[in-house]
Coordinates of N, CA and C in Angstrom, one line a residue:
M1 N 74.9 129.6 51.6 CA 74.7 128.7 50.4 C 75.5 127.5 50.5
N2 N 74.9 126.3 50.2 CA 75.7 125.1 50.2 C 76.2 124.7 48.9
R3 N 77.3 124.0 48.8 CA 77.9 123.5 47.6 C 77.5 122.1 47.4
L4 N 76.9 121.8 46.2 CA 76.5 120.4 45.9 C 77.3 119.9 44.8
L5 N 77.8 118.6 45.0 CA 78.6 118.0 43.9 C 77.8 116.7 43.5
I6 N 77.6 116.6 42.2 CA 76.9 115.4 41.6 C 78.0 114.6 40.9
V7 N 78.0 113.3 41.2 CA 79.0 112.4 40.7 C 78.4 111.1 40.1
D8 N 78.7 110.8 38.9 CA 78.2 109.6 38.2 C 79.1 109.4 37.0
D9 N 79.3 108.1 36.6 CA 80.1 107.8 35.4 C 79.2 107.8 34.2
V10 N 77.9 108.0 34.4 CA 76.9 108.2 33.2 C 76.6 109.7 33.1
A11 N 77.1 110.2 32.0 CA 77.1 111.7 31.8 C 75.6 112.2 31.8
I12 N 74.7 111.5 31.2 CA 73.4 112.0 31.0 C 72.7 112.1 32.4
I13 N 73.1 111.2 33.4 CA 72.5 111.3 34.7 C 73.1 112.5 35.4
V14 N 74.4 112.7 35.3 CA 75.0 113.9 35.9 C 74.4 115.2 35.4
D15 N 74.3 115.3 34.1 CA 73.8 116.5 33.5 C 72.3 116.8 33.8
S16 N 71.5 115.8 33.9 CA 70.1 116.0 34.2 C 69.9 116.4 35.6
L17 N 70.7 115.7 36.5 CA 70.6 116.1 38.0 C 71.1 117.5 38.2
F18 N 72.2 117.8 37.5 CA 72.8 119.2 37.6 C 71.7 120.2 37.2
E19 N 71.1 120.0 36.1 CA 70.0 120.9 35.7 C 68.9 121.0 36.7
L20 N 68.5 119.9 37.2 CA 67.4 119.9 38.2 C 67.8 120.7 39.5
M21 N 69.0 120.4 40.0 CA 69.4 121.0 41.3 C 69.8 122.5 41.1
D22 N 70.3 122.8 39.9 CA 70.8 124.2 39.7 C 69.7 125.2 39.6
E23 N 68.5 124.7 39.2 CA 67.3 125.6 39.1 C 66.3 125.3 40.2
L24 N 66.7 124.7 41.3 CA 65.8 124.3 42.4 C 65.4 125.6 43.2
P25 N 64.1 125.9 43.2 CA 63.6 127.1 44.0 C 63.6 126.8 45.5
G26 N 63.9 127.8 46.3 CA 63.8 127.7 47.8 C 65.0 127.0 48.4
L27 N 66.0 126.6 47.7 CA 67.2 126.0 48.2 C 68.4 126.5 47.5
E28 N 69.2 127.3 48.2 CA 70.3 128.0 47.6 C 71.5 126.9 47.5
L29 N 71.8 126.6 46.3 CA 72.9 125.6 46.0 C 73.8 126.2 45.0
E30 N 75.1 125.9 45.2 CA 76.1 126.2 44.2 C 76.5 124.8 43.7
C31 N 76.2 124.5 42.4 CA 76.3 123.1 41.9 C 77.5 122.8 41.1
Y32 N 78.1 121.6 41.3 CA 79.3 121.2 40.6 C 79.0 119.8 40.1
K33 N 79.7 119.3 39.1 CA 79.5 118.0 38.6 C 80.9 117.3 38.3
A34 N 80.9 116.0 38.4 CA 82.0 115.2 38.0 C 81.6 113.9 37.4
Y35 N 82.3 113.4 36.4 CA 81.9 112.2 35.7 C 82.7 110.9 36.1
S36 N 83.4 111.1 37.2 CA 84.1 109.9 37.8 C 84.5 110.2 39.2
A37 N 84.8 109.2 40.0 CA 85.3 109.4 41.4 C 86.6 110.2 41.5
P38 N 87.6 109.8 40.6 CA 88.8 110.6 40.7 C 88.6 112.1 40.3
E39 N 87.8 112.4 39.4 CA 87.5 113.8 39.0 C 86.8 114.5 40.2
A40 N 85.9 113.8 40.9 CA 85.2 114.3 42.1 C 86.3 114.6 43.2
L41 N 87.2 113.7 43.4 CA 88.2 113.9 44.5 C 89.1 115.1 44.1
A42 N 89.5 115.2 42.9 CA 90.3 116.3 42.5 C 89.6 117.7 42.8
L43 N 88.3 117.7 42.5 CA 87.5 118.9 42.8 C 87.4 119.1 44.3
L44 N 87.2 118.0 45.1 CA 87.1 118.1 46.5 C 88.4 118.6 47.2
E45 N 89.5 118.4 46.5 CA 90.8 118.9 47.1 C 90.9 120.4 47.0
R46 N 90.2 121.0 46.0 CA 90.3 122.4 45.8 C 89.1 123.2 46.4
I47 N 87.9 122.6 46.6 CA 86.7 123.3 47.0 C 86.1 122.6 48.1
R48 N 85.6 123.3 49.1 CA 84.8 122.7 50.2 C 83.4 122.4 49.6
I49 N 83.1 121.1 49.7 CA 81.7 120.7 49.3 C 80.9 120.3 50.5
D50 N 79.7 120.7 50.5 CA 78.8 120.4 51.6 C 77.9 119.1 51.4
I51 N 77.5 118.9 50.2 CA 76.6 117.8 49.9 C 77.1 117.1 48.6
V52 N 77.2 115.8 48.7 CA 77.6 115.0 47.5 C 76.5 114.0 47.2
L53 N 76.0 114.1 45.9 CA 75.0 113.2 45.4 C 75.7 112.3 44.4
T54 N 75.9 111.0 44.7 CA 76.8 110.2 43.9 C 76.3 108.8 43.7
D55 N 76.7 108.2 42.5 CA 76.4 106.8 42.2 C 77.2 106.0 43.2
I56 N 76.7 104.9 43.6 CA 77.4 104.1 44.6 C 78.4 103.1 44.0
K57 N 78.2 102.7 42.7 CA 79.1 101.8 42.0 C 79.6 102.5 40.8
M58 N 80.9 102.8 40.8 CA 81.5 103.4 39.6 C 82.8 102.6 39.3
P59 N 83.3 102.6 38.0 CA 84.4 101.8 37.6 C 85.7 102.0 38.5
E60 N 86.1 103.3 38.7 CA 87.4 103.5 39.3 C 87.4 103.3 40.9
M61 N 86.2 103.5 41.5 CA 86.2 103.5 43.0 C 84.8 103.3 43.5
D62 N 84.7 102.4 44.5 CA 83.4 102.1 45.0 C 82.9 103.2 46.0
G63 N 81.7 103.2 46.4 CA 81.1 104.2 47.2 C 81.7 104.3 48.6
L64 N 82.1 103.2 49.2 CA 82.7 103.2 50.5 C 84.0 103.9 50.5
E65 N 84.8 103.7 49.5 CA 86.1 104.3 49.5 C 86.0 105.8 49.2
L66 N 85.0 106.1 48.3 CA 84.8 107.6 48.0 C 84.3 108.3 49.2
L67 N 83.4 107.6 50.0 CA 82.9 108.2 51.2 C 84.0 108.5 52.2
D68 N 84.9 107.5 52.4 CA 86.0 107.6 53.3 C 86.9 108.8 52.9
R69 N 87.2 108.9 51.6 CA 88.0 110.0 51.2 C 87.4 111.3 51.4
I70 N 86.1 111.4 51.1 CA 85.3 112.7 51.3 C 85.3 113.1 52.8
R71 N 85.0 112.1 53.7 CA 84.9 112.5 55.1 C 86.3 112.8 55.7
R72 N 87.4 112.3 55.2 CA 88.7 112.7 55.6 C 89.0 114.2 55.3
R73 N 88.5 114.6 54.1 CA 88.8 116.0 53.6 C 87.8 116.9 54.2
W74 N 86.5 116.6 54.1 CA 85.4 117.4 54.6 C 84.5 116.6 55.5
P75 N 84.8 116.6 56.8 CA 84.0 115.7 57.8 C 82.5 116.0 57.8
R76 N 82.1 117.3 57.6 CA 80.7 117.6 57.7 C 79.9 117.4 56.5
C77 N 80.6 117.0 55.4 CA 79.9 116.8 54.1 C 78.9 115.7 54.2
K78 N 77.7 115.9 53.6 CA 76.6 114.9 53.6 C 76.7 114.2 52.3
V79 N 76.8 112.8 52.3 CA 76.9 112.1 51.1 C 75.6 111.3 50.9
V80 N 74.9 111.5 49.8 CA 73.7 110.8 49.4 C 74.0 109.9 48.2
F81 N 73.7 108.6 48.4 CA 74.1 107.6 47.3 C 72.9 107.3 46.4
L82 N 73.1 107.2 45.2 CA 72.2 106.7 44.2 C 72.5 105.2 43.9
T83 N 71.5 104.3 44.0 CA 71.8 102.9 43.9 C 70.7 102.2 43.1
S84 N 71.0 101.0 42.6 CA 70.1 100.2 42.0 C 69.5 99.1 43.0
Y85 N 68.5 98.4 42.6 CA 67.9 97.4 43.5 C 68.9 96.4 44.1
N86 N 69.8 95.9 43.3 CA 70.7 94.9 43.8 C 71.9 95.4 44.6
E87 N 71.9 96.7 44.9 CA 73.0 97.3 45.6 C 72.5 97.8 47.0
F88 N 71.3 97.4 47.4 CA 70.7 97.9 48.7 C 71.6 97.5 49.9
E89 N 72.1 96.3 50.0 CA 72.9 95.9 51.1 C 74.2 96.7 51.2
Y90 N 74.7 96.9 50.0 CA 75.9 97.7 49.9 C 75.7 99.1 50.4
A91 N 74.6 99.7 50.0 CA 74.2 101.0 50.4 C 74.0 101.1 51.9
K92 N 73.4 100.1 52.5 CA 73.2 100.1 53.9 C 74.6 100.1 54.6
R93 N 75.5 99.4 54.1 CA 76.9 99.4 54.7 C 77.5 100.8 54.6
A94 N 77.2 101.5 53.5 CA 77.8 102.8 53.3 C 77.1 103.8 54.3
I95 N 75.8 103.6 54.6 CA 75.2 104.5 55.6 C 75.7 104.2 56.9
A96 N 76.0 102.9 57.3 CA 76.5 102.6 58.6 C 77.9 103.2 58.7
S97 N 78.6 103.4 57.6 CA 80.0 104.0 57.6 C 80.0 105.5 57.6
G98 N 78.8 106.1 57.7 CA 78.7 107.6 57.8 C 78.1 108.3 56.6
G99 N 77.5 107.6 55.7 CA 76.7 108.2 54.6 C 75.5 108.8 55.1
F100 N 74.9 109.7 54.4 CA 73.7 110.4 54.9 C 72.4 109.7 54.5
D101 N 72.3 109.3 53.3 CA 71.1 108.6 52.8 C 71.4 107.9 51.5
Y102 N 70.5 107.0 51.1 CA 70.6 106.4 49.8 C 69.2 106.3 49.1
L103 N 69.2 106.4 47.8 CA 68.0 106.4 47.0 C 68.2 105.5 45.8
L104 N 67.1 104.9 45.3 CA 67.1 104.2 44.1 C 67.2 105.2 42.9
K105 N 68.0 104.8 41.9 CA 68.1 105.6 40.7 C 66.8 105.8 40.0
T106 N 65.9 104.9 40.3 CA 64.6 105.0 39.6 C 63.6 105.9 40.4
E107 N 64.0 106.5 41.5 CA 63.1 107.4 42.3 C 62.8 108.6 41.4
D108 N 61.7 109.2 41.7 CA 61.3 110.4 40.9 C 62.1 111.6 41.5
D109 N 62.0 112.7 40.8 CA 62.8 113.9 41.1 C 62.5 114.4 42.5
D110 N 61.3 114.3 42.9 CA 60.9 114.8 44.3 C 61.6 114.1 45.4
K111 N 61.8 112.8 45.2 CA 62.5 112.0 46.3 C 64.0 112.5 46.3
I112 N 64.6 112.7 45.2 CA 66.0 113.1 45.2 C 66.1 114.5 45.7
V113 N 65.2 115.4 45.3 CA 65.3 116.8 45.9 C 65.0 116.7 47.4
G114 N 64.1 115.9 47.8 CA 63.9 115.8 49.3 C 65.1 115.4 50.0
A115 N 65.8 114.4 49.5 CA 67.1 114.0 50.2 C 68.1 115.1 50.3
V116 N 68.2 115.9 49.2 CA 69.1 117.0 49.2 C 68.7 118.1 50.2
R117 N 67.4 118.3 50.3 CA 66.8 119.3 51.3 C 67.1 118.8 52.7
R118 N 66.9 117.5 53.0 CA 67.2 117.0 54.3 C 68.7 117.1 54.7
A119 N 69.5 116.9 53.7 CA 70.9 117.1 53.9 C 71.3 118.5 54.3
A120 N 70.7 119.5 53.5 CA 70.9 120.9 53.8 C 70.4 121.3 55.1
E121 N 69.2 120.7 55.5 CA 68.7 121.0 56.8 C 69.5 120.5 57.9
A122 N 70.1 119.3 57.7 CA 71.0 118.7 58.7 C 72.2 119.6 58.9
L123 N 72.7 120.1 57.8 CA 73.9 121.0 57.9 C 73.5 122.3 58.7
R124 N 72.3 122.8 58.4 CA 71.9 124.0 59.2 C 71.8 123.7 60.7
E125 N 71.3 122.6 61.0 CA 71.1 122.2 62.4 C 72.5 122.1 63.1
E126 N 73.4 121.4 62.4 CA 74.8 121.3 62.9 C 75.5 122.6 63.1
E127 N 75.2 123.5 62.2 CA 75.8 124.8 62.3 C 75.3 125.6 63.5
K128 N 73.9 125.5 63.7 CA 73.3 126.1 64.8 C 73.9 125.5 66.1
M129 N 74.0 124.2 66.1 CA 74.6 123.6 67.3 C 76.0 124.0 67.6
A130 N 76.8 124.1 66.5 CA 78.2 124.6 66.7 C 78.2 126.0 67.2
H131 N 77.3 126.9 66.7 CA 77.2 128.3 67.2 C 76.8 128.3 68.7
S132 N 75.9 127.4 69.1 CA 75.5 127.4 70.5 C 76.6 126.9 71.4
I133 N 77.3 125.9 70.9 CA 78.5 125.4 71.7 C 79.5 126.5 71.9
E134 N 79.8 127.2 70.8 CA 80.8 128.3 70.8 C 80.3 129.4 71.7
Y135 N 79.0 129.7 71.7 CA 78.5 130.8 72.6 C 78.7 130.3 74.0
A136 N 78.3 129.1 74.3 CA 78.5 128.5 75.7 C 79.9 128.6 76.1
R137 N 80.8 128.3 75.2 CA 82.3 128.3 75.6 C 82.7 129.7 75.9
R138 N 82.2 130.7 75.1 CA 82.6 132.1 75.4 C 82.0 132.5 76.7
Q139 N 80.8 132.1 77.0 CA 80.2 132.4 78.3 C 80.9 131.8 79.5
L140 N 81.4 130.6 79.3 CA 82.2 130.0 80.3 C 83.5 130.7 80.6
E141 N 84.1 131.2 79.5 CA 85.4 132.0 79.6 C 85.1 133.3 80.4
T142 N 83.9 133.9 80.1 CA 83.6 135.1 80.8 C 83.4 134.9 82.3
Y143 N 82.7 133.9 82.6 CA 82.4 133.6 84.0 C 83.3 132.7 84.7
R144 N 84.4 132.3 84.0 CA 85.3 131.3 84.6 C 85.9 131.9 85.9
P145 N 86.4 133.1 86.0 CA 87.0 133.6 87.3 C 86.0 133.5 88.4
T146 N 84.7 133.8 88.2 CA 83.7 133.7 89.3 C 83.5 132.3 89.7
L147 N 83.4 131.4 88.7 CA 83.3 130.0 89.0 C 84.5 129.4 89.7
Q148 N 85.6 129.9 89.4 CA 86.9 129.4 90.1 C 86.8 129.9 91.5
R149 N 86.4 131.1 91.8 CA 86.4 131.6 93.1 C 85.4 130.8 94.0
E150 N 84.2 130.5 93.4 CA 83.2 129.8 94.2 C 83.7 128.4 94.4
F151 N 84.4 127.8 93.5 CA 84.9 126.4 93.7 C 85.9 126.4 94.8
F152 N 86.9 127.3 94.8 CA 87.9 127.3 95.8 C 87.3 127.7 97.2
R153 N 86.3 128.4 97.2 CA 85.6 128.7 98.5 C 85.1 127.3 99.0
E154 N 84.4 126.6 98.2 CA 83.9 125.3 98.6 C 85.0 124.3 98.9
L155 N 86.1 124.4 98.2 CA 87.2 123.5 98.5 C 87.8 123.8 99.9
L156 N 87.9 125.0 100.2 CA 88.5 125.4 101.5 C 87.5 125.0 102.6
Q157 N 86.2 124.9 102.3 CA 85.2 124.5 103.3 C 85.1 123.0 103.4
G158 N 85.9 122.3 102.7 CA 85.9 120.8 102.7 C 84.7 120.2 102.0
R159 N 84.1 120.8 101.0 CA 83.0 120.3 100.4 C 83.3 119.4 99.2
W160 N 84.6 119.3 98.8 CA 85.0 118.4 97.7 C 86.0 117.4 98.3
T161 N 85.5 116.2 98.5 CA 86.3 115.1 99.1 C 86.6 113.9 98.2
E162 N 85.8 113.8 97.1 CA 86.0 112.7 96.2 C 87.0 113.1 95.1
E163 N 88.1 112.3 95.0 CA 89.2 112.7 94.1 C 88.7 112.7 92.7
E164 N 87.9 111.8 92.3 CA 87.5 111.7 90.9 C 86.6 112.9 90.5
R165 N 85.7 113.3 91.4 CA 84.9 114.5 91.1 C 85.8 115.8 91.2
L166 N 86.7 115.8 92.1 CA 87.6 116.9 92.2 C 88.4 117.1 90.9
A167 N 89.0 116.0 90.4 CA 89.8 116.0 89.1 C 88.9 116.5 88.0
E168 N 87.7 116.1 87.9 CA 86.8 116.5 86.8 C 86.5 118.0 86.9
R169 N 86.3 118.5 88.1 CA 86.0 119.9 88.3 C 87.2 120.8 88.0
L170 N 88.4 120.4 88.4 CA 89.6 121.1 88.2 C 89.8 121.3 86.6
E171 N 89.5 120.2 85.9 CA 89.7 120.2 84.4 C 88.6 121.2 83.8
E172 N 87.4 121.1 84.3 CA 86.3 122.0 83.8 C 86.7 123.5 84.0
L173 N 87.3 123.8 85.1 CA 87.6 125.2 85.4 C 89.0 125.6 84.8
G174 N 89.7 124.7 84.1 CA 90.9 125.1 83.5 C 92.0 125.3 84.5
S175 N 92.0 124.6 85.6 CA 93.0 124.7 86.6 C 94.2 123.7 86.3
P176 N 95.4 124.2 86.4 CA 96.6 123.3 86.2 C 96.8 122.3 87.4
L177 N 96.1 122.5 88.5 CA 96.3 121.6 89.6 C 95.8 120.2 89.3
A178 N 96.4 119.2 90.0 CA 96.1 117.8 89.9 C 95.5 117.3 91.2
A179 N 94.4 116.6 91.1 CA 93.6 116.2 92.3 C 94.4 115.1 93.1
D180 N 95.3 114.4 92.5 CA 96.1 113.3 93.2 C 97.5 113.8 93.6
E181 N 97.8 115.1 93.5 CA 99.1 115.6 93.9 C 98.9 116.4 95.2
P182 N 100.0 116.5 96.0 CA 99.9 117.3 97.2 C 99.6 118.8 96.9
L183 N 98.9 119.4 97.7 CA 98.5 120.8 97.5 C 98.9 121.7 98.7
H184 N 99.7 122.7 98.4 CA 100.1 123.6 99.5 C 99.3 124.9 99.4
L185 N 98.7 125.3 100.4 CA 97.8 126.4 100.4 C 98.6 127.7 100.9
L186 N 98.5 128.7 100.1 CA 99.1 130.0 100.5 C 98.0 131.0 100.5
I187 N 97.7 131.6 101.6 CA 96.7 132.6 101.8 C 97.2 134.0 102.1
G188 N 96.8 134.9 101.3 CA 97.1 136.3 101.6 C 95.9 137.1 101.8
R189 N 96.0 138.2 102.6 CA 94.8 139.0 102.9 C 95.1 140.5 102.7
I190 N 94.2 141.2 102.1 CA 94.4 142.6 102.0 C 93.6 143.3 103.1
D191 N 94.3 143.8 104.1 CA 93.7 144.4 105.3 C 93.2 145.8 105.1
E192 N 94.0 146.6 104.3 CA 93.7 148.0 104.2 C 93.7 148.4 102.8
R193 N 92.8 149.3 102.5 CA 92.7 149.9 101.1 C 92.7 151.4 101.2
P194 N 93.3 152.1 100.3 CA 93.2 153.6 100.3 C 91.7 154.0 100.3
P195 N 91.4 155.1 101.0 CA 90.0 155.6 101.1 C 89.5 156.1 99.7
D196 N 90.5 156.5 98.9 CA 90.1 157.1 97.6 C 90.3 156.1 96.4
E197 N 90.4 154.8 96.8 CA 90.7 153.7 95.8 C 89.5 153.7 94.8
R198 N 89.9 153.6 93.5 CA 89.0 153.5 92.4 C 88.6 152.1 92.2
Y199 N 87.4 151.9 91.5 CA 87.0 150.5 91.3 C 88.0 149.7 90.5
A200 N 88.6 150.4 89.5 CA 89.5 149.8 88.6 C 90.7 149.3 89.4
D201 N 91.2 150.1 90.4 CA 92.3 149.7 91.2 C 91.9 148.5 92.1
R202 N 90.7 148.5 92.6 CA 90.2 147.3 93.4 C 90.2 146.0 92.6
T203 N 89.9 146.1 91.3 CA 89.9 145.0 90.5 C 91.3 144.5 90.1
L204 N 92.2 145.5 89.9 CA 93.5 145.1 89.4 C 94.5 144.7 90.5
L205 N 94.2 145.0 91.7 CA 95.1 144.7 92.8 C 95.3 143.2 93.0
P206 N 94.2 142.4 93.0 CA 94.5 140.9 93.1 C 95.3 140.4 91.9
L207 N 95.1 140.9 90.7 CA 95.8 140.5 89.6 C 97.3 140.8 89.7
S208 N 97.6 142.0 90.3 CA 99.0 142.4 90.5 C 99.6 141.4 91.5
I209 N 98.9 141.0 92.5 CA 99.4 140.1 93.5 C 99.7 138.8 92.9
Q210 N 98.8 138.3 92.0 CA 99.0 137.0 91.3 C 100.2 137.1 90.5
R211 N 100.5 138.2 89.8 CA 101.6 138.3 88.9 C 102.9 138.2 89.8
I212 N 102.9 138.8 90.9 CA 104.1 138.8 91.8 C 104.4 137.4 92.3
V213 N 103.3 136.6 92.6 CA 103.4 135.3 93.1 C 104.0 134.4 91.9
A214 N 103.5 134.7 90.7 CA 104.0 133.9 89.5 C 105.4 134.1 89.3
E215 N 105.9 135.4 89.4 CA 107.3 135.7 89.2 C 108.2 135.0 90.3
M216 N 107.7 135.0 91.5 CA 108.5 134.4 92.6 C 108.5 132.8 92.5
A217 N 107.4 132.3 92.0 CA 107.4 130.8 91.9 C 108.2 130.3 90.7
G218 N 108.2 131.1 89.6 CA 109.0 130.7 88.5 C 108.5 129.4 87.9
D219 N 109.4 128.5 87.6 CA 109.1 127.2 87.0 C 109.1 126.1 88.1
R220 N 109.3 126.5 89.3 CA 109.4 125.5 90.4 C 108.1 124.9 90.8
L221 N 107.0 125.7 90.7 CA 105.7 125.2 91.2 C 104.7 125.3 90.1
T222 N 103.7 124.4 90.2 CA 102.5 124.6 89.4 C 101.5 125.2 90.4
F223 N 101.0 126.4 90.0 CA 100.2 127.1 91.0 C 99.0 127.7 90.3
F224 N 98.0 128.0 91.2 CA 96.7 128.5 90.7 C 96.3 129.6 91.7
C225 N 95.9 130.8 91.2 CA 95.5 131.8 92.1 C 94.0 132.1 91.9
A226 N 93.3 132.3 93.0 CA 91.9 132.7 92.9 C 91.7 133.7 94.1
A227 N 91.0 134.8 93.8 CA 90.6 135.7 94.8 C 89.3 135.3 95.4
V228 N 89.3 135.0 96.7 CA 88.1 134.5 97.4 C 87.7 135.5 98.5
R229 N 86.5 135.9 98.6 CA 86.0 136.8 99.6 C 85.1 136.0 100.6
F230 N 85.5 136.0 101.9 CA 84.7 135.4 102.9 C 84.0 136.5 103.7
L231 N 82.7 136.3 103.9 CA 81.9 137.3 104.6 C 82.0 136.9 106.1

């Protein structure tokens, strides 16, 4: 459910829009109202608001300042301005500054409802994108050790020679190494394993070796360990 705040210094406009939006079918909204920009900002300090439907010219504060204050508090909030004919250029500047849309105060209810619906849809799409990015980040963390092993295999084979690309790849893989700093290679090999070794032991042994190296290096070295298997 999205929270909608309606702001105007004309009470009858606020109240009629509140009644329209509060009973809107097919769009779940929790509606709030304010009769001035300071009253709106006081409410915004206490409650996360998703969509603001506001007059663009009010006595205490203009639309650009209100938009700036809203975006500083709630960056994802969608602000839709209500304007008169002679405020069009002003409204366009507000949109260029990050407003979502602007409408004439004389527009019919369908146009206003449509703008609020588009704002709600934009919020849904942004949320889906944020979930996708977070899922990709978790997947990267899951597969990071494998990606690191493959990268260092390629590095040892001399397949990364451009410093700029190497620096970018090291950052992607979360490596503390720097592409423009000297690199000392320490290679260890496990020659023998117990015949009754369990899979868990096989997995934990390289981690144990890495821990020993970390304790020996202390704060003297920036190091990075990766288990690489060569066939």
